[in-house]
PDB file of C-alpha atoms in Angstrom:
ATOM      1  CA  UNK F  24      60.346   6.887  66.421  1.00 35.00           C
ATOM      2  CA  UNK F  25      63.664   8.649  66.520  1.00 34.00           C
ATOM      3  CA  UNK F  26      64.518   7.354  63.347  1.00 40.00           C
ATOM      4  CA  UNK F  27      61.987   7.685  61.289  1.00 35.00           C
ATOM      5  CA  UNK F  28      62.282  10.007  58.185  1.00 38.00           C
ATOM      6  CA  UNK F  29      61.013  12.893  58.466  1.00 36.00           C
ATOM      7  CA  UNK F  30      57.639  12.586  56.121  1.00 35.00           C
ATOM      8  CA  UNK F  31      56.894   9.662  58.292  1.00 38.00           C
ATOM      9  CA  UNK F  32      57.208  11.546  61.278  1.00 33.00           C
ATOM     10  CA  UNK F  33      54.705  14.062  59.564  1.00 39.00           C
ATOM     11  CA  UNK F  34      52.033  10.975  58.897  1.00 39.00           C
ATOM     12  CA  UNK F  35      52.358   9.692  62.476  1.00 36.00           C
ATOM     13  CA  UNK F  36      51.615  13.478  63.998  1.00 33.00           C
ATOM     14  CA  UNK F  37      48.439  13.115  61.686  1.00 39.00           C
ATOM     15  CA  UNK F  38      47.660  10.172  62.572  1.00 37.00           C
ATOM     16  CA  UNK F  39      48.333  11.148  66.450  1.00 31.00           C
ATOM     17  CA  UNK F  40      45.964  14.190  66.155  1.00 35.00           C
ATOM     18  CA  UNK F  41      42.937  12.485  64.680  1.00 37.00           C
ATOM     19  CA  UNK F  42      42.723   9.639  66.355  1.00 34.00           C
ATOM     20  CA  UNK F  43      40.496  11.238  69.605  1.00 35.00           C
ATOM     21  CA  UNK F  44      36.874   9.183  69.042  1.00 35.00           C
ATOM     22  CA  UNK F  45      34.795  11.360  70.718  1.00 43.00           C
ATOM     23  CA  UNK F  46      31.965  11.923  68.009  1.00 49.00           C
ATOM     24  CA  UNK F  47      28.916  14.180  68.841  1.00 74.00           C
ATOM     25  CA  UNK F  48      26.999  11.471  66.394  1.00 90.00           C
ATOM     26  CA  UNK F  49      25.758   8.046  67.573  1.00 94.00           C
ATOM     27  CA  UNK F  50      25.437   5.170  66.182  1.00 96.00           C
ATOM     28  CA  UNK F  51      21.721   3.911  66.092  1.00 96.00           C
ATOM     29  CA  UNK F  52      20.495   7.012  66.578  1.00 96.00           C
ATOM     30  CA  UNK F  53      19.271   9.785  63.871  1.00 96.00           C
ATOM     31  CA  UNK F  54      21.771  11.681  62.289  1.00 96.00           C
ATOM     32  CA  UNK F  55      21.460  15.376  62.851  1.00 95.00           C
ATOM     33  CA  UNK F  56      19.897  17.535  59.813  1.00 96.00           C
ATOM     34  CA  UNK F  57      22.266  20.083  58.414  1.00 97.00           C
ATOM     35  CA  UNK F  58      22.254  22.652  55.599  1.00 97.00           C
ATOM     36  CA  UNK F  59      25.415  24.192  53.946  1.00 98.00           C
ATOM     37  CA  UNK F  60      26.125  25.493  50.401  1.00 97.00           C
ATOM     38  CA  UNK F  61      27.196  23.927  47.230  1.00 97.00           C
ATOM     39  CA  UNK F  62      30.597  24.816  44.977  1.00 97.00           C
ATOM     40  CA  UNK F  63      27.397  26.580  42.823  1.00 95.00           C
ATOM     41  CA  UNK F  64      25.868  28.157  45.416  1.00 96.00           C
ATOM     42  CA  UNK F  65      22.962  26.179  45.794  1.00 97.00           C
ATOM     43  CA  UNK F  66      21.799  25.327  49.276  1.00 97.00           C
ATOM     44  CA  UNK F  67      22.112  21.194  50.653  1.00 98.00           C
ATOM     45  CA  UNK F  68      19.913  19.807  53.132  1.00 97.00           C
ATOM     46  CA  UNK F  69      20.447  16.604  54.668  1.00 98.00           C
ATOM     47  CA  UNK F  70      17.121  16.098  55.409  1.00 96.00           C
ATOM     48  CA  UNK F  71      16.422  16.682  51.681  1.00 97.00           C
ATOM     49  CA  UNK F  72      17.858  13.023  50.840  1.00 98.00           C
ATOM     50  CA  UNK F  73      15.867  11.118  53.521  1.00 96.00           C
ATOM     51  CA  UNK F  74      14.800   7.576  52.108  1.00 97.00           C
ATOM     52  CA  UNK F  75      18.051   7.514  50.707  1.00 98.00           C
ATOM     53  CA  UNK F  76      21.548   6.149  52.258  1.00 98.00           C
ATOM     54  CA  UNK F  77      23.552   9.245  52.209  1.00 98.00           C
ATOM     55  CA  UNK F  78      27.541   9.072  52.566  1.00 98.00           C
ATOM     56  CA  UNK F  79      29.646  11.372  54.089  1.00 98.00           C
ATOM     57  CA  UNK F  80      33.276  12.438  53.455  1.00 98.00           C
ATOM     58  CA  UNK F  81      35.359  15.327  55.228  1.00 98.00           C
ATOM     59  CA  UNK F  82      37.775  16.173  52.746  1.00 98.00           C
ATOM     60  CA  UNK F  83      40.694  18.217  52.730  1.00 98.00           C
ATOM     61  CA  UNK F  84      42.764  18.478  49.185  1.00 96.00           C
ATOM     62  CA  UNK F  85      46.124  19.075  50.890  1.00 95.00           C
ATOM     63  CA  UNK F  86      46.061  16.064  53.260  1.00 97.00           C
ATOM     64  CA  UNK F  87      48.712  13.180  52.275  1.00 97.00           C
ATOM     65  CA  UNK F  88      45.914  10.605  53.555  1.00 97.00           C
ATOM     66  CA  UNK F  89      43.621  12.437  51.598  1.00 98.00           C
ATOM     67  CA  UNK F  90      45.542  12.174  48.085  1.00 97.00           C
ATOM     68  CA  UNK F  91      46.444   9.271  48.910  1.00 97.00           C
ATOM     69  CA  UNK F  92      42.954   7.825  47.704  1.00 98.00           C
ATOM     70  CA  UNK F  93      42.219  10.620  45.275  1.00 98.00           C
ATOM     71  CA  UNK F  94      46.105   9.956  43.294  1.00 97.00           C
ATOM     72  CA  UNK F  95      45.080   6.502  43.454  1.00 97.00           C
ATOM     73  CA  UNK F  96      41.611   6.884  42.174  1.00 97.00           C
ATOM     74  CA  UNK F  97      40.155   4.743  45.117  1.00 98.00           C
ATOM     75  CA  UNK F  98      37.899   7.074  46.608  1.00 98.00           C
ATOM     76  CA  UNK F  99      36.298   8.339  42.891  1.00 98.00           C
ATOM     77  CA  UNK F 100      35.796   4.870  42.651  1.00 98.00           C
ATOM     78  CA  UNK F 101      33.873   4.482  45.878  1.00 98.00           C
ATOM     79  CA  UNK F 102      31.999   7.353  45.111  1.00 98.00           C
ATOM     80  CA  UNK F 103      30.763   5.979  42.173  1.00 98.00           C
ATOM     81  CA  UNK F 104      30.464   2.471  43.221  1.00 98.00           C
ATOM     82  CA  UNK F 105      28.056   4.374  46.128  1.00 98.00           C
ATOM     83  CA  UNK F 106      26.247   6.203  43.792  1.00 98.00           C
ATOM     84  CA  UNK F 107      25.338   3.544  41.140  1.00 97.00           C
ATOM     85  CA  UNK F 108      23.859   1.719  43.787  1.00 96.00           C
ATOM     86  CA  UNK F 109      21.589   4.832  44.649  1.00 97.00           C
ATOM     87  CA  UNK F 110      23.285   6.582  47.561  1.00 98.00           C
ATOM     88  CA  UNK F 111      24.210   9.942  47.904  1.00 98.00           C
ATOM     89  CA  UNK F 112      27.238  11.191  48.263  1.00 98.00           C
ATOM     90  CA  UNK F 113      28.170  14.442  50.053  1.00 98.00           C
ATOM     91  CA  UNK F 114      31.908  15.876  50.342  1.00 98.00           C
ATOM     92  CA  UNK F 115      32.671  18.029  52.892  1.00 98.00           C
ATOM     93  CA  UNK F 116      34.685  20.597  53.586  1.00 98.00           C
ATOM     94  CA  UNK F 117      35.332  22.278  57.078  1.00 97.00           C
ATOM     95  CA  UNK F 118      38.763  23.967  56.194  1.00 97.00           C
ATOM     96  CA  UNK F 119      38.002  27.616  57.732  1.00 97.00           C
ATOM     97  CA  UNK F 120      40.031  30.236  55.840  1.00 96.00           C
ATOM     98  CA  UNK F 121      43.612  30.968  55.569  1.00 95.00           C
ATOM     99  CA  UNK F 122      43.962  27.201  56.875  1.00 95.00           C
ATOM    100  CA  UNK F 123      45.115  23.765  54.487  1.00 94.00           C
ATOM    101  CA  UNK F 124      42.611  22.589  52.676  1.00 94.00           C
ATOM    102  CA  UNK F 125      40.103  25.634  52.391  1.00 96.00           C
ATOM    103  CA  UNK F 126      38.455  26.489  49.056  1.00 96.00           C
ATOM    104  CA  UNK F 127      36.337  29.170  47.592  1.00 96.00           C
ATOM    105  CA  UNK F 128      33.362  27.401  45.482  1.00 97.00           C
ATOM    106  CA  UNK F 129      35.216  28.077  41.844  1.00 97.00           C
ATOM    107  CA  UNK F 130      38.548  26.556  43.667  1.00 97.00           C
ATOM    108  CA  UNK F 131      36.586  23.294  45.015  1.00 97.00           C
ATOM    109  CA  UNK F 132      34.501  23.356  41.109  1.00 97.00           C
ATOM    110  CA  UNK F 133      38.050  23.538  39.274  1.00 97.00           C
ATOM    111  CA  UNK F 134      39.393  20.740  41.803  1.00 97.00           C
ATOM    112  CA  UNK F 135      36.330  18.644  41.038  1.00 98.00           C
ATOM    113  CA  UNK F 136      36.832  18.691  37.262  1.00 98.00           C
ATOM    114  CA  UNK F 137      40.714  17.783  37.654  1.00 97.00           C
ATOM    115  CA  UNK F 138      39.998  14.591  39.830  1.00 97.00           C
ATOM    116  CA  UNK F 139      36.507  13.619  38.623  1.00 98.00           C
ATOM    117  CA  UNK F 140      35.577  13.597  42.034  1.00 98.00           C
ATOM    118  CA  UNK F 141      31.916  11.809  41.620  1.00 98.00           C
ATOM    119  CA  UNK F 142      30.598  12.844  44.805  1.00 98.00           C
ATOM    120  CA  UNK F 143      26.701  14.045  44.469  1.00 98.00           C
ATOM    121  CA  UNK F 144      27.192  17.866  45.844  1.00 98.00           C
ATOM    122  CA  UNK F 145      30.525  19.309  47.374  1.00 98.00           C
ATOM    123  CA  UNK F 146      29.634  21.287  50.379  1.00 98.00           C
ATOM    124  CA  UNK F 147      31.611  24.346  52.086  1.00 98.00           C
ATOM    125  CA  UNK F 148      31.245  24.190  55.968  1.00 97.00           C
ATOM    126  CA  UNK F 149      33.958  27.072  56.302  1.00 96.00           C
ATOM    127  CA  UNK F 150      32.703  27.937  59.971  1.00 96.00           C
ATOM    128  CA  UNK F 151      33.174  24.003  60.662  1.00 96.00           C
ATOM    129  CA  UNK F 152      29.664  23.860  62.161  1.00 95.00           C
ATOM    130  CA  UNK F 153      28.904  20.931  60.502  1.00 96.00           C
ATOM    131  CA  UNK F 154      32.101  19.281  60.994  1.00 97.00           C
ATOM    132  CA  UNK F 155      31.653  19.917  64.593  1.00 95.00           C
ATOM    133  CA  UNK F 156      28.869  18.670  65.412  1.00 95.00           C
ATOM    134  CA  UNK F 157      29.228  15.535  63.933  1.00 96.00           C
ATOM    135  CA  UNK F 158      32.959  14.883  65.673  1.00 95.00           C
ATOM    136  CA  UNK F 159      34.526  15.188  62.405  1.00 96.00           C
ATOM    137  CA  UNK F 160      38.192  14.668  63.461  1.00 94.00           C
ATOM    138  CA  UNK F 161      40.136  13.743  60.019  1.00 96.00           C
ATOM    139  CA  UNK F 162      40.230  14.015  56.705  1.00 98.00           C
ATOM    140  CA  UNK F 163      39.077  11.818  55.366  1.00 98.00           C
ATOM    141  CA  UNK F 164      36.264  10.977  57.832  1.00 98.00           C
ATOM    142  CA  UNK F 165      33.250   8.980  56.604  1.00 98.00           C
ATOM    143  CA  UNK F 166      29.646   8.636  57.730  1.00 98.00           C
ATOM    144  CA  UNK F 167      27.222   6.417  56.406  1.00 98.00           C
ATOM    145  CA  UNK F 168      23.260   7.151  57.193  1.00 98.00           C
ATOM    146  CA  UNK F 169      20.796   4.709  56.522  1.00 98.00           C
ATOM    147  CA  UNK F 170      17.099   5.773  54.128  1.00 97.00           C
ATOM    148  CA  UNK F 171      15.570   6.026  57.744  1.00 97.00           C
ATOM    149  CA  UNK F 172      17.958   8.561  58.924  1.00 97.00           C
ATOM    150  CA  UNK F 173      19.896   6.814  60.996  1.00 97.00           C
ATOM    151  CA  UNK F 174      23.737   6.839  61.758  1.00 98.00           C
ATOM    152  CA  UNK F 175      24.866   3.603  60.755  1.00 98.00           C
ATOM    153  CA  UNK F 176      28.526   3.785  59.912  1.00 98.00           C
ATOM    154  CA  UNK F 177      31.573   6.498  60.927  1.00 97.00           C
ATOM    155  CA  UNK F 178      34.859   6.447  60.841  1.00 97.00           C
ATOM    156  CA  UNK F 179      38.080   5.670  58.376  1.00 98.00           C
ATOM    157  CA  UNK F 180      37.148   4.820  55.071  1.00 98.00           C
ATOM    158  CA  UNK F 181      39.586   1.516  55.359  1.00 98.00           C
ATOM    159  CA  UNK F 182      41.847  -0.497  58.145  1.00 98.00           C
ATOM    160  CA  UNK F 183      44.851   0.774  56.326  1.00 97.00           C
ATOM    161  CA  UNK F 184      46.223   3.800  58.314  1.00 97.00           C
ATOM    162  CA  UNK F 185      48.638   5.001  55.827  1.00 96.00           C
ATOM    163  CA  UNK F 186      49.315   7.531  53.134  1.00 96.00           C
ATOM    164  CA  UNK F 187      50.608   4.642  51.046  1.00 97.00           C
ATOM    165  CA  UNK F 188      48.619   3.967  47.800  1.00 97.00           C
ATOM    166  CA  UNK F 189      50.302   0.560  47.823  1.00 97.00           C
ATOM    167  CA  UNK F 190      48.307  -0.517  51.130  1.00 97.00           C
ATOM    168  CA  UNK F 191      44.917   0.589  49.357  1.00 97.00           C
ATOM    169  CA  UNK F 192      45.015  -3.459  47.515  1.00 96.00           C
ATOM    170  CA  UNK F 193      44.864  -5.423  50.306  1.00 96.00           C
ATOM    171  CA  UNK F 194      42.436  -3.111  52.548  1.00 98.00           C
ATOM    172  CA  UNK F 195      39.275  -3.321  53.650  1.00 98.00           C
ATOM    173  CA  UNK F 196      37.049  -0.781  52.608  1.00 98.00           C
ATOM    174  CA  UNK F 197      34.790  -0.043  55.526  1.00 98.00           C
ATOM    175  CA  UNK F 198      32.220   2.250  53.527  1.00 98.00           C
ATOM    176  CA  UNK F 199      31.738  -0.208  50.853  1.00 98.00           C
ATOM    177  CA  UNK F 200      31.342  -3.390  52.902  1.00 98.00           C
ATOM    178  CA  UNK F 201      28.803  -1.193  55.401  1.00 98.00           C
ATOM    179  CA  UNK F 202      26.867  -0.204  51.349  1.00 98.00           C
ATOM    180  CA  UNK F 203      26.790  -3.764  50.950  1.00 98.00           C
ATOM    181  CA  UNK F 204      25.244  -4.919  53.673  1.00 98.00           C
ATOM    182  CA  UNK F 205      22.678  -2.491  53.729  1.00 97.00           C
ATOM    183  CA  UNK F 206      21.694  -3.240  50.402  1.00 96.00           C
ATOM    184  CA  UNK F 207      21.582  -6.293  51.820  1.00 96.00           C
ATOM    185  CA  UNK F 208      19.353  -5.848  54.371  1.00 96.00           C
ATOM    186  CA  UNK F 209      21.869  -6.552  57.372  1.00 97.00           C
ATOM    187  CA  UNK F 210      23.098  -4.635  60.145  1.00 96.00           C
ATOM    188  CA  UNK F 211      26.532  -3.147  59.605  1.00 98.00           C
ATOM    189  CA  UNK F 212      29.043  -5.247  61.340  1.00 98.00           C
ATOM    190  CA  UNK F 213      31.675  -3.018  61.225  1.00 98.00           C
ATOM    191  CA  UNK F 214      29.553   0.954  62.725  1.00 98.00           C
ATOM    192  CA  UNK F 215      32.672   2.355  64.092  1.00 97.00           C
ATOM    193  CA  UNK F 216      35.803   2.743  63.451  1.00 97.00           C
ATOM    194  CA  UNK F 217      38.765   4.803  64.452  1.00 96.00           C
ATOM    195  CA  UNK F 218      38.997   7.694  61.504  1.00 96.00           C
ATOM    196  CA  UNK F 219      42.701   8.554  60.474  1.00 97.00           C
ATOM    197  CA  UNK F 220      44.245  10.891  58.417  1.00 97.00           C
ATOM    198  CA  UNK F 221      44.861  14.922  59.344  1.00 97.00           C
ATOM    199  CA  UNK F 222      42.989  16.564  61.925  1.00 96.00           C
ATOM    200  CA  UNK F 223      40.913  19.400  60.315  1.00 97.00           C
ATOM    201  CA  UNK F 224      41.441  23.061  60.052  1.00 96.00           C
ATOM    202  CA  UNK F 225      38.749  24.126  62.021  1.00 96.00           C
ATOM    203  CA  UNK F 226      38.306  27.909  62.714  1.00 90.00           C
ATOM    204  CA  UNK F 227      39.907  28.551  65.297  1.00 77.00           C
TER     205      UNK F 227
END
């Protein structure tokens, strides 16, 4: 890797520090309730949405991997695609403060407005209590829980490791194939997958 450049040096020491898979969530099994606050202050339970597929996303605004669907418009569109088809969608943020990515609730509203991000709520998790117990490793990271509760899907929200938009065409989107075969009534045949992206700023 010698000669890379360096920005692609940069991506592969992302990629290299959220690839552990050790997630404190399981697959099959019920997905643990959390609450946090909203960009308005209101308080989010997860519990709050049960009989509906909920969709998570760790998000951090200053990630390359992260942009890299956001510049591109692919994730707005997945979060809309999600939530026409009844899901919920809930972004997360574990940045703690002073790190990349963290945000006050009027910097995560004005970020919201300037990429129509369409998730449902944007939640702060600046303690990273959330993010840790779920395993969160990268942003992005995705979940997908089922109307029962249950863990169905986590991981990278494609099988293109990049910060390319250009790869984004010809990828596989893992949280919209896992939506459609719910909808579908079938068991997700792709539940796990290896999340990549940059490891997030976690409170030390």
């Amino acid at each position: 890797m010698r000669n890379l450049p360096p920005f692609a040096l940069a991506a592969v020491a992302a990629i290299a520090l959220a690839s552990p898979l050790s997630a404190a969530q399981k697959i099959g099994a019920l997905a643990q309730n959390f609450k946090l606050t909203d960009v308005n202050g209101k308080t989010v339970q997860l519990s709050q949405f049960r009989g509906k597929t909920v969709v998570l996303e760790w998000h951090n605004p200053g990630c390359p991997f992260v942009s890299k669907h956001y510049s591109s418009g692919n994730m707005q569109a997945t979060q809309k695609a999600a939530r026409d088809q009844g899901a919920i969608w809930l972004t997360i943020n574990s940045g703690a403060k002073g790190k990349q990515g963290h945000m006050t609730g009027s910097e995560a509203k004005a970020l919201i407005a300037r990429q129509n991000i369409q998730s449902t709520n944007y939640l702060l998790d600046a303690r990273g209590l959330v993010g840790k117990a779920y395993g969160a490793r990268a942003t992005p990271h995705m979940y997908i829980i089922d109307d029962s509760g249950i863990l169905v899907y986590q991981g990278a929200i494609d099988d293109r490791p990049t910060a390319d938009t250009a790869d984004i065409k010809d990828a596989r989107n893992h949280v919209l194939a896992a939506l459609k075969e719910i909808r579908s009534g079938d068991k997700v045949s792709v539940a796990q997958s290896r999340p990549y992206g940059c490891s997030v700023k976690y409170a030390s």
